[in-house]
């Protein structure tokens, strides 16, 4: 995987890149309008950051407290060390559900948005094992039809135009050819998915926040798909990364105030649902997943990436994400936050992601839980280099450059030679696109005869 | 007050005029400025590429060069930010601490150390300000739109003192230009696109002179201005403040 | 060692030294009915003020006379719902009228506890939703809202406006999976 190559491919379509950039910038502006009028917004960010810092520093005890309370509530708690175990647990729960066990015929599951299950590649696993999985979030259903991964964690189909969705729905839902009106397409999805909700045996959701003191968890949606699924099916499986915990109900207020405003600029999501006990005669399961999180907890430079509440604001604000698209990251969580989470999972595979940034710092300033994302990007770059994952040209080039810059005379001479070359060589050679990436879209600066230092020595030396 | 001038490597090589204007402006304001000629670079190019270990010898050279001075003034927010923020990986000797504390971006130095209040210059042009991210978000020299809707900052404050000036109202007041050090080469496609979008914003809103506090952003933007043959003159803020006209 | 033990041991080994939990200060804000109504309108909802709870029936008769299957314990119902109602019947509900307990002015959300939902699926599967709320139970913000709730109970939700999505090109569409419209009757 190589971010620059995928990004270049994306950016080749100039108008579509413009559209993608402007669509996400529109969301960023909605977010601005939602947060500027709140005088305590910056204070809320600080509180959220501190609450998460505290929770992470006492995470084992909070996990135990959460487990104990959830069990008292009649919820079954499962623990998964990695994605594979998570998937196996989910399949076991499904197969052992009283209304399914021993039954033949298809098993149907509806799923509301869970980036964790994307991370664990749950869908293909369940489908291989005879479970029909239907993603019910509209954006997720669209990309599921198209057999694509989500390109954004909050707006999974943000890379698609309504014409694309129209074609997909024409193929899968039989909407009229050429139908591209979002209202009509959404209505078609509503009809299609209502059927799925009613038929489902199992409902799976993610978790936005889990509360240790009550053993409850909170799921936020705008569409209502989580509640519809859960309340119609006999079994509810909630999958959560272990970092979703917060200590008390009162802390929810801070996070609920931050989440939707940061994500989409709404004051709150339409549905903020609090699950504590299963309905009578029904089952509720929680799967707590590690999958590399404890390892990240142990990396002091990177641990606070675990504070992330998955609002996606860093994607919307990132000038690189907006012009390269979510798929260019080739990781479950794209954008700046993905670029600091992914190297923890596979440094080699994701070695270009920490470099997919200008380190402009907008991500850190927009983050509702104050993750110092751009600082971590810089630090991951050092790790990539240390672990020998830099391209050889860069590695040895930088070593040479450092040597030169530590020796003033070599630097002075090197500069002089380079400038002369730029002046003497023909424009076609200095700006050859194959040789000099700078020159593909930009002119080089004029090379002056004298450097400042040369000027100074001539004019100013006492 | 012992003041040294640091002219970043690429400014030294490609924009000597920016160095000359910085020196002249400081002297005009009555500051006695030394320019230690053994200086080279702050070490940022390697460090941002992941090679900060290789940069250490450059850091030491920088500290050795400037350890005798109370202030190290430089026409670059980015280099200033790098010294202040990232020189934490070498031993924090008194000299290192002194240099990290004493390094100042030029406009910050003018406003907060020299307390410059008046700039008696006519500059009757429509000026677009490009905020460099390291100056703005790194050194907090300007408000960030992620935090507040109030625009403002050190460079803007100075610009507004110029007679006859009109400031361009941009659609995106503080979007990154896409230079990003080695990013401009390794991520050429996105880098170029970001720069093109910044220039388009300035063109749409009538910028005639494009300025900023970091020549690196401006070098990248100027490269696009020249390639696209756009009628915008690119000037570092110090050129304007020292009386140059477009 | 089970995964549970392994994970807990690993967390214990990797977590940093204990960091203090901050105290959330009392944030004040505009808890007025006007603010609540403005915000609710902004998120696609709609509020009507009446002078007493008994007027609810009249409001429903006026606004929803065209809807057939109405589920409620507050106004005259045409379809009977309880916790064990089958999906087929739930699916046919056109309008649900249920009572909320706390309204939040800063975001237009209303807390609906399980007990008021009649059936857990009802407020979500109904085509249209009406929430009835005592206007003295409107608070300024989420901090006050959680304080006002004694407990979050077995299940409950803050519901803010009708179901919506913007997943197709960021075009806002009201009526994704849940209620196509949402009205609040303030008494």
Coordinates of N, CA, C and O in Angstrom, one line a residue, chain B residues 89-163:
Chain B
X89 N 15.2 16.6 21.8 CA 15.9 15.3 21.7 C 17.4 15.3 22.0 O 18.0 14.3 22.1
X90 N 17.9 16.5 22.1 CA 19.3 16.6 22.5 C 19.4 17.0 24.0 O 18.4 17.5 24.5
X91 N 20.5 16.8 24.6 CA 20.6 17.1 26.0 C 20.3 18.6 26.3 O 20.8 19.5 25.6
X92 N 19.5 18.8 27.3 CA 19.0 20.2 27.5 C 20.1 21.0 28.4 O 19.8 21.3 29.5
X93 N 21.2 21.3 27.8 CA 22.2 22.1 28.4 C 21.7 23.5 28.5 O 20.8 23.9 27.8
X94 N 22.3 24.3 29.4 CA 21.9 25.7 29.5 C 21.9 26.4 28.1 O 21.0 27.2 27.8
X95 N 22.9 26.1 27.3 CA 23.0 26.7 26.0 C 21.8 26.3 25.1 O 21.2 27.1 24.4
X96 N 21.5 25.0 25.1 CA 20.3 24.6 24.3 C 19.0 25.3 24.8 O 18.3 25.8 24.0
X97 N 18.9 25.3 26.1 CA 17.7 25.9 26.6 C 17.6 27.4 26.3 O 16.5 27.9 25.9
X98 N 18.7 28.1 26.3 CA 18.8 29.5 26.0 C 18.4 29.7 24.6 O 17.6 30.6 24.2
X99 N 19.0 28.9 23.7 CA 18.7 29.1 22.3 C 17.3 28.8 21.9 O 16.6 29.6 21.2
X100 N 16.7 27.8 22.5 CA 15.3 27.4 22.3 C 14.4 28.5 22.7 O 13.4 28.8 22.1
X101 N 14.8 29.1 23.8 CA 13.9 30.2 24.4 C 14.1 31.5 23.6 O 13.2 32.3 23.4
X102 N 15.3 31.7 23.1 CA 15.7 33.0 22.5 C 15.3 33.1 21.0 O 15.4 34.2 20.4
X103 N 15.0 32.0 20.4 CA 14.7 32.0 19.0 C 13.3 32.7 18.7 O 12.4 32.3 19.4
X104 N 13.3 33.6 17.8 CA 12.0 34.4 17.6 C 11.7 34.5 16.1 O 12.6 34.9 15.3
X105 N 10.5 34.3 15.8 CA 10.1 34.6 14.4 C 10.0 36.1 14.4 O 9.7 36.8 15.3
X106 N 10.4 36.7 13.2 CA 10.6 38.1 13.1 C 9.4 39.0 13.5 O 9.6 39.9 14.3
X107 N 8.2 38.7 13.1 CA 7.1 39.5 13.4 C 6.7 39.4 14.9 O 6.4 40.5 15.5
X108 N 6.9 38.3 15.5 CA 6.7 38.1 16.9 C 7.7 39.0 17.6 O 7.4 39.7 18.6
X109 N 9.0 39.0 17.1 CA 10.0 39.8 17.7 C 9.7 41.3 17.6 O 9.8 42.1 18.6
X110 N 9.2 41.7 16.4 CA 8.8 43.1 16.2 C 7.7 43.5 17.2 O 7.8 44.6 17.8
X111 N 6.7 42.7 17.4 CA 5.6 43.1 18.2 C 5.8 42.9 19.7 O 5.4 43.8 20.4
X112 N 6.4 41.8 20.0 CA 6.5 41.5 21.5 C 7.8 41.9 22.1 O 7.8 42.1 23.4
X113 N 8.8 42.0 21.4 CA 10.1 42.4 22.0 C 10.4 43.9 21.7 O 10.7 44.7 22.6
X114 N 10.3 44.2 20.4 CA 10.6 45.6 20.1 C 9.4 46.5 20.3 O 9.5 47.7 20.3
X115 N 8.2 45.9 20.4 CA 7.0 46.7 20.7 C 6.7 47.7 19.6 O 6.4 48.9 19.8
X116 N 6.9 47.3 18.3 CA 6.7 48.2 17.2 C 5.2 48.6 17.1 O 4.4 47.7 17.1
X117 N 4.9 49.9 17.1 CA 3.5 50.3 17.0 C 3.2 50.9 15.7 O 2.1 50.8 15.2
X118 N 4.2 51.6 15.1 CA 3.9 52.4 13.9 C 4.7 51.8 12.8 O 5.9 51.4 12.9
X119 N 4.1 51.8 11.6 CA 4.9 51.4 10.4 C 4.5 52.4 9.3 O 3.5 52.3 8.7
X120 N 5.3 53.4 9.2 CA 5.0 54.6 8.3 C 5.2 54.2 6.8 O 6.2 54.7 6.2
X121 N 4.4 53.4 6.3 CA 4.6 52.9 4.9 C 3.3 53.0 4.2 O 2.3 52.6 4.7
X122 N 3.4 53.5 2.9 CA 2.2 53.4 2.1 C 2.3 52.1 1.3 O 3.3 51.7 0.7
X123 N 1.2 51.4 1.3 CA 1.1 50.1 0.6 C -0.3 49.9 0.0 O -1.1 49.1 0.5
X124 N -0.5 50.7 -1.1 CA -1.9 50.8 -1.6 C -2.3 49.6 -2.5 O -2.6 49.8 -3.6
X125 N -2.2 48.4 -1.9 CA -2.5 47.2 -2.7 C -3.5 46.3 -2.0 O -3.6 46.4 -0.8
X126 N -4.1 45.5 -2.7 CA -5.0 44.4 -2.1 C -4.0 43.3 -1.8 O -3.5 42.6 -2.7
X127 N -3.9 43.0 -0.5 CA -2.9 42.0 0.0 C -3.6 40.8 0.5 O -4.5 40.9 1.4
X128 N -3.2 39.6 0.1 CA -3.7 38.4 0.6 C -2.6 37.8 1.6 O -1.5 37.8 1.2
X129 N -3.1 37.5 2.7 CA -2.1 36.9 3.7 C -2.2 35.4 3.8 O -3.3 34.9 4.0
X130 N -1.1 34.8 3.6 CA -1.1 33.3 3.8 C -0.5 33.0 5.1 O 0.7 33.3 5.4
X131 N -1.3 32.4 6.0 CA -0.8 32.1 7.3 C 0.0 30.8 7.2 O -0.6 29.8 6.8
X132 N 1.2 30.8 7.6 CA 1.9 29.5 7.7 C 1.4 28.7 8.9 O 1.2 29.3 9.9
X133 N 1.2 27.4 8.7 CA 0.7 26.6 9.8 C 1.6 26.6 11.0 O 1.1 26.6 12.1
X134 N 2.9 26.6 10.8 CA 3.8 26.5 11.9 C 3.8 27.8 12.7 O 3.9 27.8 13.9
X135 N 3.6 28.9 12.0 CA 3.5 30.2 12.7 C 2.2 30.3 13.4 O 2.1 30.6 14.6
X136 N 1.1 29.9 12.7 CA -0.2 30.1 13.2 C -0.6 29.1 14.3 O -0.8 29.5 15.4
X137 N -0.5 27.8 14.0 CA -0.9 26.8 15.0 C 0.2 26.4 15.8 O 0.0 26.0 17.0
X138 N 1.4 26.4 15.2 CA 2.6 26.0 16.0 C 3.0 27.0 17.0 O 3.2 26.7 18.2
X139 N 3.1 28.2 16.6 CA 3.6 29.3 17.5 C 2.4 30.1 18.1 O 2.6 31.0 18.9
X140 N 1.2 29.8 17.6 CA 0.0 30.5 18.0 C 0.1 32.0 17.7 O -0.3 32.8 18.5
X141 N 0.6 32.3 16.6 CA 0.8 33.7 16.2 C -0.5 34.3 15.6 O -0.6 35.4 15.3
X142 N -1.5 33.4 15.3 CA -2.7 33.8 14.7 C -3.8 32.9 15.2 O -3.5 31.7 15.5
X143 N -5.0 33.4 15.3 CA -6.2 32.5 15.7 C -6.3 31.4 14.7 O -6.1 31.6 13.5
X144 N -6.8 30.3 15.2 CA -7.1 29.1 14.3 C -8.6 29.0 14.1 O -9.4 29.1 15.1
X145 N -9.1 28.8 12.9 CA -10.5 28.7 12.6 C -11.1 27.5 13.3 O -12.3 27.4 13.4
X146 N -10.3 26.5 13.7 CA -10.9 25.3 14.4 C -11.3 25.8 15.8 O -12.2 25.1 16.4
X147 N -10.8 26.9 16.3 CA -11.1 27.3 17.7 C -12.0 28.4 17.7 O -12.9 28.5 18.6
X148 N -11.9 29.4 16.8 CA -12.7 30.6 16.9 C -13.0 31.2 15.5 O -12.2 31.0 14.6
X149 N -14.0 31.9 15.4 CA -14.4 32.5 14.1 C -13.7 33.9 14.0 O -13.8 34.5 12.9
X150 N -13.1 34.3 15.1 CA -12.4 35.6 15.0 C -11.1 35.5 14.3 O -10.2 34.8 14.8
X151 N -11.0 36.2 13.2 CA -9.7 36.2 12.5 C -8.8 37.2 13.2 O -9.2 38.2 13.8
X152 N -7.5 37.0 13.2 CA -6.6 37.9 13.8 C -5.3 37.3 14.0 O -5.1 36.0 13.8
X153 N -4.3 38.1 14.3 CA -3.0 37.5 14.5 C -1.9 38.6 14.3 O -2.2 39.7 14.0
X154 N -0.7 38.2 14.6 CA 0.4 39.1 14.6 C 0.6 39.8 13.3 O 0.8 41.0 13.2
X155 N 0.7 39.0 12.2 CA 1.0 39.6 10.9 C -0.1 40.5 10.4 O 0.1 41.6 9.9
X156 N -1.3 40.0 10.7 CA -2.5 40.8 10.3 C -2.5 42.2 11.0 O -2.8 43.2 10.4
X157 N -2.2 42.1 12.3 CA -2.1 43.4 13.0 C -1.1 44.4 12.4 O -1.4 45.6 12.3
X158 N 0.0 43.9 12.0 CA 1.0 44.7 11.4 C 0.6 45.2 10.1 O 0.7 46.4 9.7
X159 N 0.1 44.3 9.3 CA -0.4 44.7 7.9 C -1.4 45.8 8.0 O -1.4 46.7 7.1
X160 N -2.3 45.7 8.9 CA -3.4 46.7 9.0 C -2.9 48.1 9.3 O -3.6 49.1 9.1
X161 N -1.6 48.2 9.8 CA -1.1 49.5 10.1 C -0.6 50.2 8.8 O -0.3 51.4 8.8
X162 N -0.4 49.5 7.7 CA 0.1 50.1 6.5 C -1.0 51.0 5.9 O -2.2 50.6 5.8
X163 N -0.5 52.1 5.3 CA -1.5 53.0 4.7 C -2.0 52.6 3.4 O -1.2 52.2 2.5

